[in-house]
Coordinates of C-alpha atoms and ligand atoms in Angstrom, one line a residue:
M156 CA 36.9 122.9 96.8
A157 CA 40.3 121.2 96.6
D158 CA 42.2 121.3 93.2
H159 CA 42.1 117.4 92.5
G160 CA 38.4 117.9 91.8
L161 CA 37.2 115.9 94.7
P162 CA 35.5 117.6 97.7
G163 CA 38.2 116.0 100.0
L164 CA 38.3 117.7 103.4
A165 CA 35.3 119.9 102.3
R166 CA 33.1 116.8 102.2
G167 CA 30.2 116.9 104.4
L168 CA 30.8 120.2 106.3
T169 CA 30.0 120.6 110.0
N170 CA 26.9 122.6 110.2
Y171 CA 27.5 126.2 111.7
G172 CA 25.2 127.9 109.2
D173 CA 28.4 129.2 107.4
R174 CA 29.9 126.9 105.0
D175 CA 33.0 129.0 104.3
F176 CA 33.4 129.4 108.0
A177 CA 33.1 125.5 108.6
L178 CA 35.6 124.7 105.9
Y179 CA 38.1 127.3 107.1
L180 CA 37.7 126.0 110.9
R181 CA 37.9 122.5 109.6
R182 CA 41.3 123.2 107.6
S183 CA 42.8 125.2 110.6
F184 CA 42.2 122.2 112.9
A185 CA 43.6 119.7 110.4
R186 CA 46.7 121.9 109.8
S187 CA 46.8 121.7 113.7
M188 CA 47.6 118.0 113.2
G189 CA 50.6 118.8 111.3
Y190 CA 49.1 118.6 107.6
S191 CA 50.3 120.9 105.0
T192 CA 47.8 122.4 102.7
R193 CA 49.0 120.6 99.9
A194 CA 48.4 117.3 101.6
L195 CA 44.9 118.5 102.6
A196 CA 44.2 119.4 98.9
R197 CA 44.6 115.7 97.7
P198 CA 42.0 113.0 97.7
I199 CA 41.2 111.9 101.3
V200 CA 41.4 108.3 102.1
G201 CA 39.9 107.3 105.5
I202 CA 41.1 104.2 106.9
A203 CA 38.8 102.4 109.4
D204 CA 41.1 100.9 112.1
S205 CA 39.3 98.0 114.1
A206 CA 42.7 97.2 116.2
S207 CA 42.0 96.7 119.8
G208 CA 44.0 95.2 122.7
F209 CA 41.1 92.8 123.1
N210 CA 41.4 91.5 119.6
N211 CA 44.3 89.0 119.2
C212 CA 43.4 88.7 115.5
H213 CA 44.1 92.1 114.6
R214 CA 47.3 92.8 116.6
H215 CA 49.4 93.5 113.4
F216 CA 47.3 96.3 112.2
P217 CA 49.4 98.9 113.0
E218 CA 52.1 97.7 110.4
L219 CA 49.3 96.9 108.1
I220 CA 48.0 100.4 108.4
E221 CA 51.4 101.8 107.8
A222 CA 51.6 99.8 104.6
V223 CA 48.2 101.1 103.6
K224 CA 49.2 104.9 104.0
R225 CA 52.1 104.2 102.0
G226 CA 50.2 103.1 99.0
V227 CA 47.7 106.0 99.5
L228 CA 50.7 108.4 99.5
A229 CA 52.3 106.8 96.5
A230 CA 49.0 107.1 94.6
G231 CA 48.7 111.0 95.4
G232 CA 46.1 110.7 98.3
T233 CA 46.2 111.7 101.9
P234 CA 45.6 109.0 104.4
I235 CA 43.6 109.6 107.6
T236 CA 43.0 107.0 110.1
F237 CA 40.1 106.6 112.4
P238 CA 39.0 104.3 115.1
T239 CA 35.9 101.9 115.1
I240 CA 34.6 99.4 117.5
S241 CA 36.6 96.1 117.3
L242 CA 34.9 92.8 117.8
G243 CA 37.5 90.2 119.3
E244 CA 35.5 86.9 119.0
V245 CA 36.3 85.4 122.2
F246 CA 36.5 88.7 124.2
L247 CA 32.8 89.4 124.2
D248 CA 30.0 88.6 126.5
P249 CA 27.8 87.2 125.6
T250 CA 28.6 86.7 121.9
S251 CA 30.3 89.0 119.3
M252 CA 27.0 88.6 117.3
L253 CA 25.3 90.8 119.5
Y254 CA 27.5 93.7 118.6
R255 CA 27.9 93.2 114.8
N256 CA 25.0 95.5 114.2
L257 CA 26.6 98.0 116.5
M258 CA 29.8 98.0 114.6
S259 CA 28.1 98.3 111.4
M260 CA 26.4 101.4 112.6
D261 CA 29.6 102.9 113.8
V262 CA 31.2 102.3 110.4
E263 CA 28.3 103.6 108.4
E264 CA 27.9 106.9 110.4
M265 CA 31.7 107.6 110.8
V266 CA 32.5 106.7 107.0
R267 CA 29.6 109.1 106.1
A268 CA 30.0 111.8 108.6
Q269 CA 33.9 112.4 108.1
P270 CA 35.3 113.9 105.1
M271 CA 36.8 111.2 103.2
D272 CA 36.4 110.5 99.4
A273 CA 37.0 106.7 99.7
A274 CA 37.5 104.3 102.8
V275 CA 39.9 101.4 103.5
L276 CA 38.0 99.0 105.9
V277 CA 40.9 97.1 107.8
G278 CA 39.2 94.0 109.6
G279 CA 39.2 90.3 109.9
C280 CA 38.0 88.5 113.0
D281 CA 34.6 87.0 112.4
K282 CA 31.9 89.8 112.8
T283 CA 34.3 92.8 111.9
V284 CA 34.3 92.2 108.0
P285 CA 30.5 91.7 107.8
A286 CA 30.1 94.7 110.1
Q287 CA 32.2 96.8 107.9
L288 CA 30.7 95.8 104.6
M289 CA 27.2 96.3 105.9
G290 CA 28.1 99.8 107.2
A291 CA 30.1 100.6 103.7
A292 CA 27.2 99.3 101.9
S293 CA 24.8 101.7 103.7
A294 CA 27.1 104.7 103.9
G295 CA 27.3 104.6 100.0
V296 CA 31.0 105.8 100.0
P297 CA 33.5 104.1 97.8
A298 CA 35.4 101.7 99.9
I299 CA 37.9 98.6 99.8
Q300 CA 38.3 95.9 102.4
L301 CA 41.8 95.0 103.6
L302 CA 41.7 91.7 105.4
A303 CA 43.6 90.7 108.3
G304 CA 44.8 87.2 106.9
P305 CA 44.9 84.0 108.6
M306 CA 47.1 82.9 111.5
M307 CA 50.0 80.4 110.8
T308 CA 49.7 77.0 112.3
G309 CA 51.5 75.9 115.4
R310 CA 53.1 72.6 116.6
H311 CA 52.4 70.4 119.5
E312 CA 54.5 67.4 120.0
G313 CA 55.2 66.9 116.3
E314 CA 51.5 67.6 115.3
R315 CA 50.4 70.8 113.5
L316 CA 47.7 72.9 115.3
G317 CA 45.4 75.5 114.0
A318 CA 42.8 77.5 115.8
C319 CA 40.1 76.6 116.2
T320 CA 39.1 73.4 114.7
D321 CA 42.0 71.9 116.7
C322 CA 40.9 73.8 119.8
R323 CA 37.5 71.8 119.9
R324 CA 39.2 68.4 118.9
F325 CA 41.6 68.5 121.7
W326 CA 38.9 69.8 124.0
G327 CA 36.8 66.8 123.0
Q328 CA 39.5 64.7 123.9
Y329 CA 40.1 66.3 127.3
R330 CA 36.3 66.0 128.0
A331 CA 36.5 62.2 127.1
G332 CA 39.5 61.9 129.6
K333 CA 42.2 61.1 126.9
L334 CA 44.2 64.3 127.7
T335 CA 45.6 65.3 131.3
P336 CA 45.2 68.9 132.5
Q337 CA 48.9 69.3 132.0
Q338 CA 48.4 68.3 128.3
I339 CA 45.5 70.6 127.6
D340 CA 47.5 73.5 129.2
G341 CA 50.5 72.9 126.9
I342 CA 48.2 72.6 123.8
E343 CA 46.4 75.9 125.1
G344 CA 49.6 77.7 124.6
R345 CA 50.2 76.6 121.2
L346 CA 46.8 76.9 119.4
A347 CA 47.0 80.5 118.3
T348 CA 50.6 81.6 118.1
T349 CA 50.7 84.5 115.5
A350 CA 48.6 87.5 114.5
G351 CA 45.7 87.1 112.0
T352 CA 42.5 85.3 112.0
C353 CA 41.6 81.5 112.7
A354 CA 43.9 79.3 110.7
V355 CA 41.0 77.1 109.0
M356 CA 37.9 77.7 107.0
G357 CA 36.2 79.3 109.7
T358 CA 33.9 82.3 109.7
A359 CA 36.7 84.9 109.3
S360 CA 38.4 82.9 106.4
T361 CA 35.0 82.4 104.9
M362 CA 34.2 86.1 105.1
A363 CA 37.5 87.0 103.5
C364 CA 37.1 84.6 100.6
I365 CA 33.5 86.0 100.2
T366 CA 34.7 89.4 100.3
E367 CA 37.2 88.8 97.5
A368 CA 34.4 86.9 95.5
L369 CA 32.1 89.9 96.0
G370 CA 34.8 92.1 94.5
M371 CA 35.4 94.3 97.6
A372 CA 38.9 93.2 98.1
L373 CA 41.8 93.2 95.8
P374 CA 42.2 89.9 93.7
G375 CA 44.4 87.3 95.4
T376 CA 44.3 88.8 98.8
A377 CA 41.7 86.8 100.9
A378 CA 44.2 84.0 102.1
I379 CA 47.4 85.7 102.3
P380 CA 48.6 84.8 105.8
A381 CA 48.7 87.9 108.3
V382 CA 52.5 87.7 108.8
H383 CA 53.4 87.1 105.3
A384 CA 55.3 89.8 103.5
D385 CA 52.7 89.7 100.7
R386 CA 50.0 90.9 103.2
L387 CA 51.8 94.1 103.5
R388 CA 52.3 94.4 99.8
A389 CA 48.5 93.7 99.6
A390 CA 48.0 96.5 102.0
E391 CA 49.9 98.9 100.1
A392 CA 48.2 98.2 96.9
T393 CA 44.8 98.6 98.7
G394 CA 45.8 102.1 99.7
E395 CA 46.8 102.8 96.1
A396 CA 43.5 101.2 95.0
A397 CA 41.6 103.4 97.3
V398 CA 43.0 106.5 95.7
A399 CA 41.6 105.2 92.3
L400 CA 38.4 104.5 93.7
A401 CA 38.3 108.1 95.3
H402 CA 38.4 109.1 91.7
S403 CA 36.1 106.5 90.1
R404 CA 33.6 106.9 92.6
L405 CA 32.6 103.3 92.3
T406 CA 30.4 102.9 95.4
P407 CA 29.5 99.5 96.9
D408 CA 26.2 99.1 95.4
R409 CA 27.6 98.9 92.2
I410 CA 30.0 96.1 93.0
V411 CA 27.6 94.1 95.6
T412 CA 24.9 93.4 93.0
A413 CA 22.7 90.3 92.9
H414 CA 25.1 88.5 90.4
A415 CA 27.9 89.2 92.8
I416 CA 26.0 87.9 95.7
E417 CA 25.2 84.6 93.8
N418 CA 28.9 84.4 93.0
A419 CA 29.7 84.7 96.7
L420 CA 27.1 82.0 97.5
R421 CA 28.8 79.8 95.0
V422 CA 32.4 80.4 96.6
L423 CA 30.9 79.8 100.3
L424 CA 29.5 76.3 99.1
C425 CA 32.6 75.4 97.2
I426 CA 34.9 76.2 100.0
G427 CA 33.0 74.4 102.5
G428 CA 32.6 77.8 104.4
S429 CA 30.9 78.6 107.6
T430 CA 27.3 78.6 108.2
N431 CA 27.4 82.0 109.7
A432 CA 28.5 83.4 106.4
I433 CA 24.8 82.8 105.2
V434 CA 23.7 85.1 107.9
H435 CA 26.3 87.8 107.1
L436 CA 25.8 87.6 103.4
T437 CA 22.2 87.9 103.8
A438 CA 22.6 91.0 106.1
I439 CA 25.1 92.6 103.6
A440 CA 22.9 92.0 100.6
G441 CA 19.8 93.1 102.6
R442 CA 21.5 96.6 103.1
L443 CA 21.2 96.9 99.4
G444 CA 17.7 95.5 98.9
I445 CA 19.0 92.3 97.6
P446 CA 17.1 89.2 99.1
I447 CA 18.7 85.8 99.5
S448 CA 16.3 82.7 99.9
L449 CA 17.4 79.5 101.5
E450 CA 15.7 77.8 98.7
T451 CA 18.2 79.6 96.5
V452 CA 21.1 78.2 98.6
N453 CA 19.6 74.6 98.2
R454 CA 19.5 75.1 94.5
L455 CA 23.2 76.5 94.3
S456 CA 24.4 73.9 96.9
D457 CA 23.2 71.0 94.7
D458 CA 25.0 72.6 91.6
T459 CA 28.2 73.4 93.3
P460 CA 31.1 71.1 94.5
V461 CA 33.3 71.4 97.4
L462 CA 36.8 72.0 95.8
V463 CA 38.8 73.1 98.9
D464 CA 40.1 70.5 101.2
L465 CA 40.5 72.6 104.6
K466 CA 39.6 72.1 108.0
P467 CA 37.1 71.7 109.3
S468 CA 35.3 69.8 106.4
G469 CA 38.9 68.5 105.3
Q470 CA 42.6 68.3 106.3
H471 CA 44.5 71.6 105.3
Y472 CA 44.9 74.9 106.7
M473 CA 44.6 78.5 105.3
E474 CA 48.3 78.8 104.8
D475 CA 48.0 75.7 102.7
F476 CA 45.3 77.1 100.8
F477 CA 47.4 80.4 100.1
A478 CA 50.4 78.5 99.0
A479 CA 48.0 76.3 96.7
G480 CA 46.9 79.1 94.7
G481 CA 44.2 80.8 97.2
M482 CA 40.9 82.1 95.5
G483 CA 42.2 82.5 92.0
G484 CA 42.7 78.7 92.1
V485 CA 38.9 78.4 93.1
L486 CA 37.5 81.2 90.9
R487 CA 39.1 79.6 88.0
E488 CA 37.4 76.1 88.6
L489 CA 34.1 77.9 89.1
K490 CA 34.3 80.1 86.4
P491 CA 31.5 78.3 84.0
K492 CA 29.2 78.9 87.1
L493 CA 30.1 82.4 87.9
H494 CA 28.6 85.7 86.6
L495 CA 31.8 87.2 85.0
D496 CA 30.3 90.9 84.3
C497 CA 30.4 91.8 87.8
V498 CA 32.7 94.8 88.3
T499 CA 35.2 94.6 91.2
V500 CA 36.6 97.4 93.4
T501 CA 39.7 97.7 90.9
G502 CA 36.9 98.7 88.1
Q503 CA 37.9 95.2 86.4
K504 CA 35.4 92.8 85.6
L505 CA 35.7 89.3 87.2
G506 CA 35.9 87.8 83.7
D507 CA 38.8 89.9 82.9
R508 CA 40.5 88.9 86.1
L509 CA 40.0 85.3 85.6
N510 CA 41.3 85.4 82.0
G511 CA 44.6 86.6 83.1
D512 CA 45.1 84.7 86.3
G513 CA 46.3 81.1 85.2
A514 CA 49.0 80.4 88.1
W515 CA 49.8 76.8 89.3
V516 CA 47.4 75.2 91.8
D517 CA 48.1 72.6 94.3
R518 CA 45.5 70.0 93.6
Q519 CA 45.8 68.4 97.1
V520 CA 44.2 71.5 98.5
I521 CA 42.3 72.9 95.6
R522 CA 40.7 70.3 93.6
S523 CA 39.6 70.6 90.1
A524 CA 35.8 70.8 89.2
A525 CA 36.4 67.4 87.2
E526 CA 37.6 65.8 90.5
P527 CA 36.0 67.6 93.4
F528 CA 36.5 67.2 97.2
Q529 CA 32.9 66.6 97.5
P530 CA 30.3 66.4 94.7
V531 CA 27.9 69.2 96.1
G532 CA 28.0 72.3 98.2
G533 CA 28.9 72.3 101.8
L534 CA 25.6 73.7 103.3
V535 CA 22.3 72.8 103.0
A536 CA 18.9 74.5 104.3
L537 CA 16.1 72.2 105.9
F538 CA 12.5 73.1 106.3
G539 CA 9.7 71.5 107.9
S540 CA 7.2 71.8 110.8
L541 CA 10.2 72.2 113.2
A542 CA 11.8 75.1 111.1
P543 CA 9.1 76.6 109.0
R544 CA 11.4 79.2 107.6
G545 CA 14.5 77.1 107.5
A546 CA 17.5 75.7 109.2
I547 CA 21.1 75.3 108.1
L548 CA 23.2 72.2 108.2
K549 CA 26.9 72.1 107.2
R550 CA 26.9 68.7 105.6
S551 CA 30.5 68.9 104.5
A552 CA 31.5 68.7 108.0
A553 CA 28.9 66.2 109.3
D554 CA 28.6 62.6 109.6
A555 CA 26.5 61.4 106.5
R556 CA 25.6 58.2 108.6
L557 CA 23.3 60.5 110.6
F558 CA 21.6 62.2 107.8
E559 CA 18.5 60.1 107.3
R560 CA 17.0 59.3 110.8
E561 CA 14.3 59.8 113.3
G562 CA 15.1 60.3 116.9
R563 CA 14.1 60.9 120.4
A564 CA 14.4 64.7 121.6
V565 CA 16.4 65.3 124.6
V566 CA 15.9 68.9 125.4
F567 CA 17.7 71.7 127.0
T568 CA 15.5 74.8 127.8
S569 CA 18.5 77.3 127.6
L570 CA 22.4 77.4 127.5
E571 CA 22.1 77.6 131.5
D572 CA 20.2 74.3 131.6
L573 CA 22.7 73.0 129.0
S574 CA 25.6 73.6 131.0
N575 CA 23.9 72.4 134.3
R576 CA 22.9 69.0 132.9
V577 CA 24.5 67.9 129.9
D578 CA 27.2 66.0 131.8
D579 CA 24.9 64.8 134.5
P580 CA 25.6 61.0 134.8
A581 CA 21.7 60.4 135.4
L582 CA 21.0 62.2 132.1
D583 CA 18.4 60.0 130.3
V584 CA 20.3 60.0 126.8
T585 CA 21.6 57.6 124.3
A586 CA 23.7 58.0 120.9
D587 CA 20.7 57.8 118.9
D588 CA 18.8 60.8 120.6
F589 CA 18.7 64.3 119.2
L590 CA 20.0 66.9 121.4
V591 CA 17.7 70.0 121.3
L592 CA 18.8 73.3 122.7
Q593 CA 16.1 76.1 123.0
N594 CA 16.2 79.9 123.6
A595 CA 19.7 80.2 122.1
G596 CA 18.7 82.3 118.8
P597 CA 18.9 86.1 118.2
K598 CA 16.3 87.4 120.7
G599 CA 16.3 84.1 123.0
A600 CA 20.1 84.2 124.4
P601 CA 20.2 87.2 123.2
G602 CA 22.7 87.3 120.3
M603 CA 22.5 84.1 118.8
P604 CA 25.7 82.7 120.4
E605 CA 27.9 80.2 118.8
A606 CA 26.4 77.4 121.2
G607 CA 24.8 75.2 118.5
Y608 CA 27.8 72.8 118.9
L609 CA 26.5 71.1 121.7
P610 CA 28.9 69.1 123.7
I611 CA 28.4 65.4 123.6
P612 CA 27.3 64.2 127.1
Q613 CA 30.4 63.2 129.1
K614 CA 29.1 59.9 129.9
L615 CA 28.6 59.2 125.8
S616 CA 31.7 60.8 124.8
R617 CA 33.5 58.7 127.3
A618 CA 32.0 55.6 125.6
G619 CA 33.3 56.8 122.4
V620 CA 30.6 58.6 120.9
T621 CA 32.0 61.5 118.6
D622 CA 28.7 62.8 116.9
M623 CA 25.0 63.0 117.4
V624 CA 22.3 65.1 115.8
R625 CA 22.0 68.3 117.5
I626 CA 19.4 71.1 117.0
S627 CA 19.1 74.5 118.0
D628 CA 18.3 78.1 117.1
A629 CA 21.8 79.0 117.8
R630 CA 24.8 79.3 115.3
M631 CA 28.0 77.5 115.1
S632 CA 31.6 78.4 115.0
G633 CA 32.8 78.0 111.4
T634 CA 35.6 76.1 112.8
A635 CA 33.2 73.5 114.3
Y636 CA 32.0 70.1 112.9
G637 CA 29.4 67.8 113.4
T638 CA 25.7 66.8 112.3
I639 CA 24.5 70.1 113.6
V640 CA 21.3 71.6 112.8
L641 CA 21.5 75.6 113.3
H642 CA 19.5 78.8 112.8
V643 CA 16.3 77.2 113.2
T644 CA 13.9 80.0 112.3
P645 CA 11.7 81.2 113.8
E646 CA 13.7 80.9 117.0
S647 CA 12.1 79.5 120.2
A648 CA 11.7 82.9 121.6
D649 CA 10.1 84.4 118.9
G650 CA 7.1 81.8 118.9
G651 CA 8.9 79.1 116.8
P652 CA 7.9 75.4 117.3
L653 CA 11.4 74.5 118.5
G654 CA 10.3 76.2 121.8
L655 CA 7.4 73.7 122.0
V656 CA 9.6 70.5 121.7
K657 CA 9.6 68.4 125.0
S658 CA 12.0 65.6 125.8
G659 CA 10.7 62.4 124.5
D660 CA 9.2 63.8 121.3
R661 CA 10.3 62.3 118.1
I662 CA 12.0 64.4 115.4
R663 CA 12.6 63.3 111.7
L664 CA 15.9 64.8 110.0
S665 CA 16.2 63.9 106.1
V666 CA 19.0 65.8 104.5
K667 CA 18.2 64.3 101.2
A668 CA 14.6 65.5 101.5
R669 CA 15.7 68.9 103.1
K670 CA 13.2 68.2 106.0
L671 CA 13.3 68.7 109.5
D672 CA 10.0 67.6 111.2
L673 CA 8.6 67.5 114.8
L674 CA 6.5 64.4 115.0
V675 CA 3.9 65.9 117.4
D676 CA 0.5 66.8 116.1
D677 CA -1.2 70.0 115.8
A678 CA -3.6 69.9 118.5
E679 CA -0.9 69.0 121.0
L680 CA 1.4 72.0 119.9
R681 CA -1.5 74.4 120.1
R682 CA -2.0 73.2 123.7
R683 CA 1.7 73.8 124.5
A684 CA 1.9 77.1 122.6
N685 CA 3.3 79.9 124.9
G686 CA 4.3 82.6 122.3
G687 CA 8.0 82.3 123.3
Q688 CA 10.4 83.6 126.0
A689 CA 12.4 86.5 124.6
A690 CA 14.8 87.7 127.0
A691 CA 13.4 90.9 128.8
P692 CA 14.2 94.2 127.2
K693 CA 17.1 96.1 129.1
R694 CA 18.0 99.7 128.7
G695 CA 20.6 101.1 126.0
Y696 CA 22.1 99.0 123.1
R697 CA 20.5 95.6 124.4
R698 CA 17.0 97.2 124.3
L699 CA 17.5 98.6 120.7
Y700 CA 18.8 95.3 119.8
L701 CA 16.0 93.4 121.3
D702 CA 13.3 95.6 119.9
H703 CA 14.7 95.5 116.4
V704 CA 16.8 92.5 115.6
L705 CA 15.7 90.3 112.9
Q706 CA 15.6 86.4 112.5
A707 CA 18.3 84.4 111.0
D708 CA 16.5 84.4 107.5
L709 CA 17.0 88.2 107.3
G710 CA 20.5 88.0 108.5
C711 CA 19.8 89.1 112.1
D712 CA 20.1 92.7 110.8
F713 CA 17.9 95.5 112.6
D714 CA 14.9 96.0 110.8
F715 CA 15.5 99.8 110.4
L716 CA 18.9 99.2 108.9
R717 CA 17.8 97.1 105.9
G718 CA 17.2 98.8 102.5
G719 CA 18.6 101.8 100.9
Q720 CA 20.8 104.7 102.2
A721 CA 19.8 107.5 104.7
Ligands
FES941 FE1 39.3 86.2 115.5 FE2 38.8 83.4 115.2 S1 39.1 84.5 117.0 S2 39.0 84.8 113.8

């Protein structure tokens, strides 16, 4: 046993049938890496490193991890890094979501199997933080999240650019024939110019804010830009906090409680956060046996204003949010609606943090509760005959003129069908129609890709149409915008009614009534019923995925990963 009173390197010994031999061998091999016995007797802080050459958002991790190590050493611990899977959003085929659960299993098993008294989880790009939090929650080891931080914006011909809301805006202009190939090529080189996660309130930034709201990251660290010196100081402080966690043994299940989850949902709604965060938060909560219902989301949404004016719902970027006061500014405005008794990773309660946290706030970016950016929350859940277990609409980033209407369905049966036909000049479609995409859900695609942002058919976009009602069982990038109904559950490939829609059917959308109905009678639907067309199981991980992935209302986690610890 190490003399600091923690098991340290003696935690979870390799099974040789002789514990003393296992410890002697482990120490010997650890010393072969140059560690002194004094260093090995200190609390061991594992640092989960998700850097990769295929992850641009994490390219500053070597420097960040050096700062974490500095903090661990200063606090009397010994830092030991280890690699995990990295999920670089745009480098993965068919979609990073297919691999989120795989990364969560990697994190869970390596945090549990390796001898560490606490873990620092270093992540940022969309799926990495959910995967790390899911894994840490299941591993039951004290853990703290260090976030990558957002990218800085770039400039193009006097205009400010930030991935990736502006990526979509310019691509839409290019599709509409308003930009030349030379112009779009110039923009391509300026959309993402620094390390860090997307510069707007996309999924990565949303998850960063939620992580701080949950209490799993240090106060004030969610929005610090990736390349800012404060991010390095936050990394150092995270290392120090990890040593304190090693001593306090404060595990994620005592931080991520039902009250903390409700706080995080409030924050998601008031920052105009990504629809993806509902799925990820549901999965994280599910690991600890905490249910999240979409009815609860609706109740909170009606009672939580949008306070943050950031793209894609508003105008500003993450670096502005940081300069404006960041999460402290948001949480103080939300304080009357928050559960202040929640313990954070520092051991401090949320209420204590907010009592002493009264810094300046830029009201251009973070509005007051008295004068919000929008009066109600950014997301709303819809139910009805087309979505019996719910669907999600990001109303803060949609065109309210399309919220109460009935339309004719124009159906695409798959992603391939969509890409083959959407720009066909002969496509029978008008701006008043509802575009419907089938077989793009968790099982159908598979992996529930971010394909819900169906492109406006080119003949309409060239005529000036910028938004239409679009409905699918897919997800949408948190950086996207439009009147887009997502996560229709059950998905079409799992027998959901979405799979029975035919072109020409009528669909009624009412955001006010929270309804999404297919106006086709039951007898006709029974005639059409085919049980869905899930992708054919393959070998290996994809087979595991297809056999066990759950629907969006259960966070798309695997059935065998939910609930308590192993
Ligand atoms: Fe990594 Fe957007 S691509 S956060």
